[in-house]
Short mmCIF file of C-alpha atoms in Angstrom, two decimals:
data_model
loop_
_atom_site.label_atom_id
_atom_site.label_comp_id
_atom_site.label_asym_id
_atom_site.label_seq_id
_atom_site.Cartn_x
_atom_site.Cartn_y
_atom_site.Cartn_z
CA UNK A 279 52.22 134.16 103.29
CA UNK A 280 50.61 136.99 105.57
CA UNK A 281 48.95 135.62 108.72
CA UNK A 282 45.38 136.84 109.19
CA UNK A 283 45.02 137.99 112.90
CA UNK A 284 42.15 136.22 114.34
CA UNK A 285 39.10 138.56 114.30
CA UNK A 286 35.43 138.93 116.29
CA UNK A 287 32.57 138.02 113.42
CA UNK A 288 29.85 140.16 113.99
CA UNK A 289 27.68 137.30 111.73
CA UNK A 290 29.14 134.03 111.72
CA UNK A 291 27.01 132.87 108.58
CA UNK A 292 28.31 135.53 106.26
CA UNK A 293 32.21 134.25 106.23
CA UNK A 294 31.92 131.45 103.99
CA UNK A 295 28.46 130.60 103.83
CA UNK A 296 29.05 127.39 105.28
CA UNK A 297 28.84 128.56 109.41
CA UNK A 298 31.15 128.78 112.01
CA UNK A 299 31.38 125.24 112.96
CA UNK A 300 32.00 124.19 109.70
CA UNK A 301 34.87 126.42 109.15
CA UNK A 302 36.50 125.46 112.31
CA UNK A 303 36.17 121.68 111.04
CA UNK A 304 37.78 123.27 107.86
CA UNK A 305 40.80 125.01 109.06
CA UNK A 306 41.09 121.99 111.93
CA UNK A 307 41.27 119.52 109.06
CA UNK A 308 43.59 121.86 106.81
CA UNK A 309 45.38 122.62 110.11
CA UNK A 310 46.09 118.40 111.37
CA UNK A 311 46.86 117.30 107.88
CA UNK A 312 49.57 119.11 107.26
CA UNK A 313 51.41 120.80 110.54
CA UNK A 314 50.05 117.56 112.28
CA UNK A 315 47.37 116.67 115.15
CA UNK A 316 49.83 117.20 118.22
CA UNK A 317 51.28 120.59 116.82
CA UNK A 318 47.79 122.17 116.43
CA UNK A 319 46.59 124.81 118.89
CA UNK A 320 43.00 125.77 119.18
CA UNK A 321 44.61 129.21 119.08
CA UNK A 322 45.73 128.35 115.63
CA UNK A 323 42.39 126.47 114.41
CA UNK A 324 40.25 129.78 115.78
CA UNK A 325 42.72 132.28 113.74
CA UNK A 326 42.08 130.16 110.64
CA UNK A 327 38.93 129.52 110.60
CA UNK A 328 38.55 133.72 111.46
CA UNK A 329 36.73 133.04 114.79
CA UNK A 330 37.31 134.01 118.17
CA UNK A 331 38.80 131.19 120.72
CA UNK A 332 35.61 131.79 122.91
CA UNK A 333 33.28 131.34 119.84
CA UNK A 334 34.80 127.98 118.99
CA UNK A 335 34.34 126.60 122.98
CA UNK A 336 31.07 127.73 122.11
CA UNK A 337 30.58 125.00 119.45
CA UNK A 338 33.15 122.50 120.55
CA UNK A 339 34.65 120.89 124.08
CA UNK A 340 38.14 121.43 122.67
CA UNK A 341 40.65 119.82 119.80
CA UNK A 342 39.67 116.30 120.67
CA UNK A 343 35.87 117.35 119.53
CA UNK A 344 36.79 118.54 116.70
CA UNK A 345 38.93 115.96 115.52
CA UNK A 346 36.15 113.73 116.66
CA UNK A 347 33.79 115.38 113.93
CA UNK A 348 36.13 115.02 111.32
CA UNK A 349 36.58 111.38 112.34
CA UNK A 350 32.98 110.92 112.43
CA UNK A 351 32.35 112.50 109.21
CA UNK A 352 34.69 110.24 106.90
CA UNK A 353 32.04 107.60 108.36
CA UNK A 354 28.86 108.36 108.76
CA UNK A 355 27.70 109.11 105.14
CA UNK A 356 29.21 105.63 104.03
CA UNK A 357 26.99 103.67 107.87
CA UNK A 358 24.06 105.43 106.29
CA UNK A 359 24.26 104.31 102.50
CA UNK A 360 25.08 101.05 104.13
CA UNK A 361 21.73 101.22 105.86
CA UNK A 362 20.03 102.42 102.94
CA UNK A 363 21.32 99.82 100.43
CA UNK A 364 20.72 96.66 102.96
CA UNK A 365 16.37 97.57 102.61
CA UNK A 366 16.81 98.13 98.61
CA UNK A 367 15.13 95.26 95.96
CA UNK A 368 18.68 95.04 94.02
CA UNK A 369 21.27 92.22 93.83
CA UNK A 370 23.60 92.14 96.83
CA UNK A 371 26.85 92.52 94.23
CA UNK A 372 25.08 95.76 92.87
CA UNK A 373 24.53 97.00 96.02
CA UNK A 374 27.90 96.43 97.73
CA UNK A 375 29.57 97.51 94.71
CA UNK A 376 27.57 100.84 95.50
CA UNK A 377 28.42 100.83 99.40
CA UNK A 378 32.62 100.50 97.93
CA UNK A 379 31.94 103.23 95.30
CA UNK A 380 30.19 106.25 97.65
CA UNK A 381 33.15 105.25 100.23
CA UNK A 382 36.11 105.70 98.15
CA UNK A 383 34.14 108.98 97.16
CA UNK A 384 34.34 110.12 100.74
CA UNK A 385 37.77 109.46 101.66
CA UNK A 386 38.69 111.12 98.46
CA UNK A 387 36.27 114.34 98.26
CA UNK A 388 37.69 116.14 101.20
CA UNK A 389 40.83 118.83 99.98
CA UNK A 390 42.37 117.10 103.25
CA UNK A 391 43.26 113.61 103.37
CA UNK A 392 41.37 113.00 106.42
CA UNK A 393 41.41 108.87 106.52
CA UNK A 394 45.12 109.86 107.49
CA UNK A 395 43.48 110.89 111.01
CA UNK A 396 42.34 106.71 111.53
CA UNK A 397 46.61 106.21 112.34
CA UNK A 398 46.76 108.73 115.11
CA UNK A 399 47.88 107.24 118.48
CA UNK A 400 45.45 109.59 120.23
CA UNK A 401 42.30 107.47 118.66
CA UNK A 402 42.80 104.96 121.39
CA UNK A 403 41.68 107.26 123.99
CA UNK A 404 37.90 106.88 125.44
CA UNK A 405 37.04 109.94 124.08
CA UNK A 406 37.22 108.07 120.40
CA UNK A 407 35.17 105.42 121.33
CA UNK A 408 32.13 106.47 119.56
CA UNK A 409 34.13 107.12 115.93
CA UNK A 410 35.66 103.08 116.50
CA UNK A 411 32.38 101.80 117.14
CA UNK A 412 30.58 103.79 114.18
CA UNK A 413 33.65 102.69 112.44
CA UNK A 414 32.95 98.64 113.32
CA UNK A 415 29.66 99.31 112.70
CA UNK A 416 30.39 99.94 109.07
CA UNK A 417 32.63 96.80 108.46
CA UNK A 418 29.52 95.25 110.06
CA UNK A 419 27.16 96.61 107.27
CA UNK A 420 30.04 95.06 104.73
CA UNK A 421 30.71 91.93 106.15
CA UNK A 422 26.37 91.95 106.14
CA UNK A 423 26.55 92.15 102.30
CA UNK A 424 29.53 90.00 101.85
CA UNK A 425 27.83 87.41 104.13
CA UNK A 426 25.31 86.59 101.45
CA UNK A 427 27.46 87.56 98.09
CA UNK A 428 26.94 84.54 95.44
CA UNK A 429 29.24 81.96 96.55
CA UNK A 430 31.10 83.57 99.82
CA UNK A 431 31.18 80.90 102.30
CA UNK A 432 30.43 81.87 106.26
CA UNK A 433 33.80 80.69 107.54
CA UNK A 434 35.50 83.55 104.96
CA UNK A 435 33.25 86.62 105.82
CA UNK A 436 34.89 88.38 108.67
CA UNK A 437 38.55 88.15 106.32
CA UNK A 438 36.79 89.21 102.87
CA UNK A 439 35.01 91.96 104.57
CA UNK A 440 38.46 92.93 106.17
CA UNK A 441 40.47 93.04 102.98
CA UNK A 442 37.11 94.71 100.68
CA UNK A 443 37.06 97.63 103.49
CA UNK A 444 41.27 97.15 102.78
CA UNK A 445 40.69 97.56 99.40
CA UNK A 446 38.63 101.04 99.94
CA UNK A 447 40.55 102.63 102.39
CA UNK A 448 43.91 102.07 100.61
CA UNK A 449 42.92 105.50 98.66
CA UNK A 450 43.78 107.01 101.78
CA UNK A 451 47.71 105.88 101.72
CA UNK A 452 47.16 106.52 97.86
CA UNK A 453 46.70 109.83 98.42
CA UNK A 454 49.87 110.68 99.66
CA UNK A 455 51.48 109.09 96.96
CA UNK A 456 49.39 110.01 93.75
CA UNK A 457 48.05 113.94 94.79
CA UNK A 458 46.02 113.69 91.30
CA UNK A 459 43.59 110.74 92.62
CA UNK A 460 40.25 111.46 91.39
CA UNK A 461 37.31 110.48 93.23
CA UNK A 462 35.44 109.60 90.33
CA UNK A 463 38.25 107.66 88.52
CA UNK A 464 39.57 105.53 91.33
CA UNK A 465 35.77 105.00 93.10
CA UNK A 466 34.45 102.78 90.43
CA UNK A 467 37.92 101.09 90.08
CA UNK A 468 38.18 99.86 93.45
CA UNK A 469 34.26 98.89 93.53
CA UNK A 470 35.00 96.58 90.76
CA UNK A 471 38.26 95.07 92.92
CA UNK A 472 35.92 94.51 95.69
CA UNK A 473 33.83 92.40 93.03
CA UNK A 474 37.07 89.98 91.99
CA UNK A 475 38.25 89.43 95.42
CA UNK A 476 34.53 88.17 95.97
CA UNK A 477 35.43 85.84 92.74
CA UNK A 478 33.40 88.02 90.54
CA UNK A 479 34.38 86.61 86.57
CA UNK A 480 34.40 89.72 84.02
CA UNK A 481 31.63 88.77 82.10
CA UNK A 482 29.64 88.78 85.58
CA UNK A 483 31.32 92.02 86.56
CA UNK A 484 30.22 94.05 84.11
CA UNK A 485 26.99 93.68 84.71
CA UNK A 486 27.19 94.35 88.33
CA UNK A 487 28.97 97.61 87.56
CA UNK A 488 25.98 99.02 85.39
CA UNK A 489 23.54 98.45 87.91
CA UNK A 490 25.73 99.71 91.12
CA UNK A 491 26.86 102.89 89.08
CA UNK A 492 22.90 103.00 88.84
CA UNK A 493 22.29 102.47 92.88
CA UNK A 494 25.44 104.48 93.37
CA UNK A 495 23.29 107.53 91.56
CA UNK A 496 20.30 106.94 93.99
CA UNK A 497 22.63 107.61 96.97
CA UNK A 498 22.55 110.75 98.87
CA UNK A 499 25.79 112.76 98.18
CA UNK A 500 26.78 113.53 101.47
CA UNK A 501 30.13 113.38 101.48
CA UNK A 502 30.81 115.32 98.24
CA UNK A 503 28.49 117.82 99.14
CA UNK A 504 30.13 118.51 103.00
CA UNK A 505 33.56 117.90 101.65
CA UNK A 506 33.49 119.75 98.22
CA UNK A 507 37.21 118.97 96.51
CA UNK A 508 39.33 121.61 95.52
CA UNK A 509 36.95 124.35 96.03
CA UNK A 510 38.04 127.57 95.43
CA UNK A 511 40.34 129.28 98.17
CA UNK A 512 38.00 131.52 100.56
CA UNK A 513 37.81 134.82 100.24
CA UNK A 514 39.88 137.19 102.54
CA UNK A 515 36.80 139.28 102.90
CA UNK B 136 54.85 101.97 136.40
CA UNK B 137 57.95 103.61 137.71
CA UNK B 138 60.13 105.22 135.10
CA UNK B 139 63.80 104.22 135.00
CA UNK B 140 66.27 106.79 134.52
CA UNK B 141 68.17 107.18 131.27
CA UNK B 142 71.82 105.62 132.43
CA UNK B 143 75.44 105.77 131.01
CA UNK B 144 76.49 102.73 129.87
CA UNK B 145 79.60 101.12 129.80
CA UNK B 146 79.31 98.31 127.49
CA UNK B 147 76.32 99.44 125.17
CA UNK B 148 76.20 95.69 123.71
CA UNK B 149 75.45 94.39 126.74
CA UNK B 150 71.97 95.94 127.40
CA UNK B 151 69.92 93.82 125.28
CA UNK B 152 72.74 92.27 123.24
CA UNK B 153 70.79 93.97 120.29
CA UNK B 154 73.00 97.00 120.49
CA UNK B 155 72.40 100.95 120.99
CA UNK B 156 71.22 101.55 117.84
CA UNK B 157 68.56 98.88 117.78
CA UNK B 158 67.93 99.87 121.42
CA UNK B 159 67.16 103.23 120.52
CA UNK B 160 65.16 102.32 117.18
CA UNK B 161 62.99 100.08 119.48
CA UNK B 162 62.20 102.76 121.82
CA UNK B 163 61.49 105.14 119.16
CA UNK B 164 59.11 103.00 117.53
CA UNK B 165 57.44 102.00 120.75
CA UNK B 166 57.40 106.21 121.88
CA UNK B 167 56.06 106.99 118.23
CA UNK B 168 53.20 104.33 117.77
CA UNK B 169 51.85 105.13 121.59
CA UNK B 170 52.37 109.09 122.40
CA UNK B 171 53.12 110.15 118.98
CA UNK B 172 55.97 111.49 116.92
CA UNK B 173 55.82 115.03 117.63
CA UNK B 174 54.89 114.54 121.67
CA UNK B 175 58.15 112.37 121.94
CA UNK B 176 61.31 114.02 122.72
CA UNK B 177 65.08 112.66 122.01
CA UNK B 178 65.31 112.95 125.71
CA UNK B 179 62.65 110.32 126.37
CA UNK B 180 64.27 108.06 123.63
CA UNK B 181 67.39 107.91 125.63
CA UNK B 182 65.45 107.17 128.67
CA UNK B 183 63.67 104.65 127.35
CA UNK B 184 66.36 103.05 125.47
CA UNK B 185 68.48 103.48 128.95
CA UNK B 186 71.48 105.50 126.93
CA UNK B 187 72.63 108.62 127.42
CA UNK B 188 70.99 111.66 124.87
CA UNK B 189 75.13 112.43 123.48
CA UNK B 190 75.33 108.70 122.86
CA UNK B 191 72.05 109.04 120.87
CA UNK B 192 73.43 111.42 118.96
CA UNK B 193 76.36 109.15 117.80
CA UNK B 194 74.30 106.70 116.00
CA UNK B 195 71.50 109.57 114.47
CA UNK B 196 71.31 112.83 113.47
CA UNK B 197 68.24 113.56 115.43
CA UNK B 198 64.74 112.62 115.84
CA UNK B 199 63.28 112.57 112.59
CA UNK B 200 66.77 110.37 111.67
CA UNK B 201 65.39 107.43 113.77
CA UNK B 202 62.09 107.80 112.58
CA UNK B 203 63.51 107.67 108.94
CA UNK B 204 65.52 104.54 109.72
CA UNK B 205 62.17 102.98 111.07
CA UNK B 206 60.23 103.58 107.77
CA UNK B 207 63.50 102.32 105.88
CA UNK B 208 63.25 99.29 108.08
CA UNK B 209 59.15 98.48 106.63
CA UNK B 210 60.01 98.53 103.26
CA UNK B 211 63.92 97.65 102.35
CA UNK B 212 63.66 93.70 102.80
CA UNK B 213 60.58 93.82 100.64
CA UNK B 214 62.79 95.81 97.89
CA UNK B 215 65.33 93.42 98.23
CA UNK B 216 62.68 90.16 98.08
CA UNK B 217 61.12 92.04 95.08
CA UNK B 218 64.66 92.03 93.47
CA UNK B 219 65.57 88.24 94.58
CA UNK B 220 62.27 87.28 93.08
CA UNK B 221 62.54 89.04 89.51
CA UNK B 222 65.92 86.92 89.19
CA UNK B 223 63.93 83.26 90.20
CA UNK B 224 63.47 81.01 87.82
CA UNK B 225 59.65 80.45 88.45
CA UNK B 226 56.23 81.63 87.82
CA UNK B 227 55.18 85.53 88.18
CA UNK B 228 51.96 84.41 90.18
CA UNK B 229 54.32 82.08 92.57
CA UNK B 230 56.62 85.24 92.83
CA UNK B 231 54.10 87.82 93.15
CA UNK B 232 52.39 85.54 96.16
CA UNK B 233 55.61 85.18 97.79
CA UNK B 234 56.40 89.06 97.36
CA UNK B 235 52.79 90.12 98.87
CA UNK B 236 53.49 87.49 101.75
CA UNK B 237 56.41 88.10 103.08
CA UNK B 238 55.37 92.03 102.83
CA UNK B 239 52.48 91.57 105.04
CA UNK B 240 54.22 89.65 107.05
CA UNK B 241 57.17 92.33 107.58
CA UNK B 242 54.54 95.28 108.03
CA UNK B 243 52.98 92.65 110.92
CA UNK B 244 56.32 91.69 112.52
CA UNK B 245 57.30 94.58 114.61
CA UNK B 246 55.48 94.72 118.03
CA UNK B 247 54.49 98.25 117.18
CA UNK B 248 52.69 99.11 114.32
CA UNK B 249 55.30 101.34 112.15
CA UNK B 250 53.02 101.33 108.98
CA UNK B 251 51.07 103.81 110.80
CA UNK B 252 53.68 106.23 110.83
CA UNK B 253 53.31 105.96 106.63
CA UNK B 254 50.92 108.58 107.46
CA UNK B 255 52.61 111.69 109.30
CA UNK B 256 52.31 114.70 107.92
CA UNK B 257 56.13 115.15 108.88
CA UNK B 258 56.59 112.32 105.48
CA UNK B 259 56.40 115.37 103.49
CA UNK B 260 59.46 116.89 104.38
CA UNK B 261 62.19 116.89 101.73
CA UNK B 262 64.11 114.75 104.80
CA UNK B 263 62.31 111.64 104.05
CA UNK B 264 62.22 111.59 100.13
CA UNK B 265 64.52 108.82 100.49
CA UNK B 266 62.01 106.39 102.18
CA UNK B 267 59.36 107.80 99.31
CA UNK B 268 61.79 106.71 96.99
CA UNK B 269 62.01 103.22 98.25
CA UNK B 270 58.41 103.03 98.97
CA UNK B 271 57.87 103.93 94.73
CA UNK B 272 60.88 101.48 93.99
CA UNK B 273 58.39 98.51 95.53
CA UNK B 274 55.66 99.71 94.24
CA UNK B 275 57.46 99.54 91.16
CA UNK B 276 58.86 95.99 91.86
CA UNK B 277 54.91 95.13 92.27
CA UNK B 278 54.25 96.44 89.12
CA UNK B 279 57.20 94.55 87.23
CA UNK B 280 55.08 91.56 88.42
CA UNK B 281 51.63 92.29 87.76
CA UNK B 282 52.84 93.68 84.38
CA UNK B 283 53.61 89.81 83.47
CA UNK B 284 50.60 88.58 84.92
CA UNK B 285 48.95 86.35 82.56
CA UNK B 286 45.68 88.31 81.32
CA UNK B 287 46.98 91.43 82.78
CA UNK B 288 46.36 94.31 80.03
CA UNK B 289 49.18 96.74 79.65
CA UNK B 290 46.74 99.34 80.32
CA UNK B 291 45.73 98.05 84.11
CA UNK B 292 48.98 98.03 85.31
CA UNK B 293 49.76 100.95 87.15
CA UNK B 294 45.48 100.54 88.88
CA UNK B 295 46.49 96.44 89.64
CA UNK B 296 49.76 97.27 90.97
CA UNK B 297 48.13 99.73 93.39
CA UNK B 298 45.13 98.10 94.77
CA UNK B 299 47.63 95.22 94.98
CA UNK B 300 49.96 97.11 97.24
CA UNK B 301 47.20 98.66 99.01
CA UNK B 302 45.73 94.82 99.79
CA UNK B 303 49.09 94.58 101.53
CA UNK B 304 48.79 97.93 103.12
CA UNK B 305 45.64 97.37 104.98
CA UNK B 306 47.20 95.22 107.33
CA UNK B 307 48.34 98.45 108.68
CA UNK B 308 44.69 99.47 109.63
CA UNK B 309 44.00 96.22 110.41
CA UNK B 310 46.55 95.97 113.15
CA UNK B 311 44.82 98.91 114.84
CA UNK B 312 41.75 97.89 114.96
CA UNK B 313 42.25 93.58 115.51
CA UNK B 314 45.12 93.82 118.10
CA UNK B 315 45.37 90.15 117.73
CA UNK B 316 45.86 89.40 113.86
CA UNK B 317 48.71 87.24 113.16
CA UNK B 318 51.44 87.69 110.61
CA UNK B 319 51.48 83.61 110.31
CA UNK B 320 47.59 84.08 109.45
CA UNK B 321 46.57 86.81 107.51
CA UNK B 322 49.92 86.86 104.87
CA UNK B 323 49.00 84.21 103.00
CA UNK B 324 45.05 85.78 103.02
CA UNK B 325 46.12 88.34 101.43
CA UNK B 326 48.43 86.62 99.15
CA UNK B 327 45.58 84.90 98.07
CA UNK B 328 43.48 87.95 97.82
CA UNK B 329 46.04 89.46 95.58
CA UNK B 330 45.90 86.58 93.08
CA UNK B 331 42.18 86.76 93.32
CA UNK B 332 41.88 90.89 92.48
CA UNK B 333 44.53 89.14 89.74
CA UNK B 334 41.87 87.50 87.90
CA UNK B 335 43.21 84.15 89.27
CA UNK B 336 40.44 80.85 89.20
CA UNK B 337 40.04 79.20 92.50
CA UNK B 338 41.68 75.91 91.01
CA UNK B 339 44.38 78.20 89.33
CA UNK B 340 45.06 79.85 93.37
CA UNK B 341 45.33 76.75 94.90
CA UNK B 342 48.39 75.67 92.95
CA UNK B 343 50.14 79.16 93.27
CA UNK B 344 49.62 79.52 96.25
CA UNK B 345 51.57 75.61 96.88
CA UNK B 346 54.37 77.09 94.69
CA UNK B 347 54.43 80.58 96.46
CA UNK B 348 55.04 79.22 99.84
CA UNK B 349 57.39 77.43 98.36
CA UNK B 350 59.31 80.38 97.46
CA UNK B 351 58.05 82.44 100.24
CA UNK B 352 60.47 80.05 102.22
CA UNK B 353 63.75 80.29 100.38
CA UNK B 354 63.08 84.47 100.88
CA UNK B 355 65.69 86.03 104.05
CA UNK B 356 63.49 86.51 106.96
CA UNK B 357 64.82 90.00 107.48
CA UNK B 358 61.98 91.48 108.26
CA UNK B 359 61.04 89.25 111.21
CA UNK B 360 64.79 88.87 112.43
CA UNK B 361 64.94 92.66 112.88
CA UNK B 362 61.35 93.61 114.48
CA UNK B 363 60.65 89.96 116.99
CA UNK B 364 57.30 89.98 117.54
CA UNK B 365 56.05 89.47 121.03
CA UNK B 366 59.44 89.52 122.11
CA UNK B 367 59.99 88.86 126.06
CA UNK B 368 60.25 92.12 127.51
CA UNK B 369 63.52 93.77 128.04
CA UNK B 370 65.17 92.40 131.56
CA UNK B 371 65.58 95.58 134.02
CA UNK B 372 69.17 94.38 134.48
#
């Protein structure tokens, strides 16, 4: 495969379409996934992503911010349905089977696998702080809905919450081993596991389902839409 | 803290009576899980493990040889409960607890958290396709259980068996982000969560789960012989 030599951008929006921080986050993400987070330069993110070195300092402090972004992005989407769903007039089963649906939808839209990222040694450094928090902040917003789920009782809610968020972020180590997981097959799958750990009974279940699929439809589609799957190589213009 | 120089040894056995190779294993893991795979050299290995680099190279083939051995080490004595267990004369719920316990409880043992190293992008390399291998081979001893799960439909096999392994799995994230979770505490959670995702009644769980530890204690503690957890830290001598 031919290298493409880094190269000035006269305009920065006409590359992709997408702008040039978003294509640094691209080739970054492309770029830690598979050569790995250590043996990335920003010399080899810029000539990826088509950008000059000094344009990229120009949108981010270094590697660390950009990995930072990515981190932040594989969470944020998922803290803000969770905020959305806890001031909706639905059942709390519907609506935490919604949170578990749009969240396995994240971690599986992006080409990379970037919930692989969460194991990295370097996310105990300060600089991280703000993606664990926003992080804890999310298995706060679960263990909120589990807290009052039909039956949970308050002694079990910090351990159900653990092993539901489990339950959604296994698609990450999934990935790896099954390259053809669909976001759309495995999301509703693993919203309706959430529902029998919680001691959901399949007649009960199945209604639950219909009406989260129909919350699930009211969300914004953030993830998908910043993390389009399998999109179509880009162009070497 | 003031680094100790790596140091021929006379009488390898002596060091830690665990033996080189375990000495080295230990302060790969530790080197891995903190600074990262790619940031450690062989060199620091040796230091840390307090044996010469050419004596390293007498018991592996190289880094990525001690890294395979570690990720051999997280999975073989749950391949080798998953076969004791299809051979038991007892229930598949019973079996499939025990199975699920004693797996969280291996990927909890070691003082550093190997499961994270499930996720390097190095896995990919045709080096470790014998770790993948083993890692299918339990997830296809899972499968032989939930397969003969009573209400289990043929169909739901291969999506049980996953979310069941992946249950198990998120102990690994777990362990990053609750530094304290005990093995002796959260394996038989999940167990239980398991039979729960299983379709299993509370009144049903509470008598597998009797029978499970049951079993769960005639299983080899391999797991938790190999990796002590909390283990007194190794004399200067």
């Amino acid at each position: 495969m031919a290298r493409r030599p880094g190269r000035p951008r006269a305009n920065a929006e006409q590359a992709t379409g997408r702008g040039t921080a978003q294509d640094l986050l691209d080739a970054a993400a492309a770029l830690f996934c598979t050569v790995g987070y250590t043996s990335t330069s920003t010399y080899a993110i810029a000539e990826r992503a088509g950008v000059r070195q000094a344009s990229m300092y120009h949108h981010f402090a270094g590697k660390h911010a950009i990995l930072h972004e990515l981190l932040l992005g594989t969470v944020r989407p998922s803290l803000r349905n969770a905020e959305l769903l806890a001031r909706i007039d639905a059942g709390v089963p519907a609506r935490l089977w919604a949170l578990a649906a749009a969240d396995v939808e994240l971690l599986c839209a992006p080409r990379d696998n970037l919930g692989a990222l969460y194991f990295l040694p370097e996310l105990s450094d300060e600089r991280f702080a703000p993606f664990r928090a926003l992080h804890l902040a999310l298995r706060a917003g679960y263990a909120d809905l589990v807290g009052q789920y039909p039956g949970v009782r308050g002694e079990d809610v910090g351990e159900l919450s653990s092993l539901a968020i489990g339950l959604v972020e296994s698609v990450i180590l999934r990935r790896r081993e099954e390259p053809d997981l669909r976001a759309d097959d495995v999301a509703p799958r693993v919203a309706d596991a959430v529902q029998r750990l919680l001691g959901a009974t399949p007649a009960g279940l199945a209604a639950v389902r219909a009406e989260g699929l129909a919350l699930r439809a009211t969300l914004p589609d953030l993830g998908v839409a910043r993390f389009p799957q399998n999109r179509a190589a880009r162009p070497e213009n």
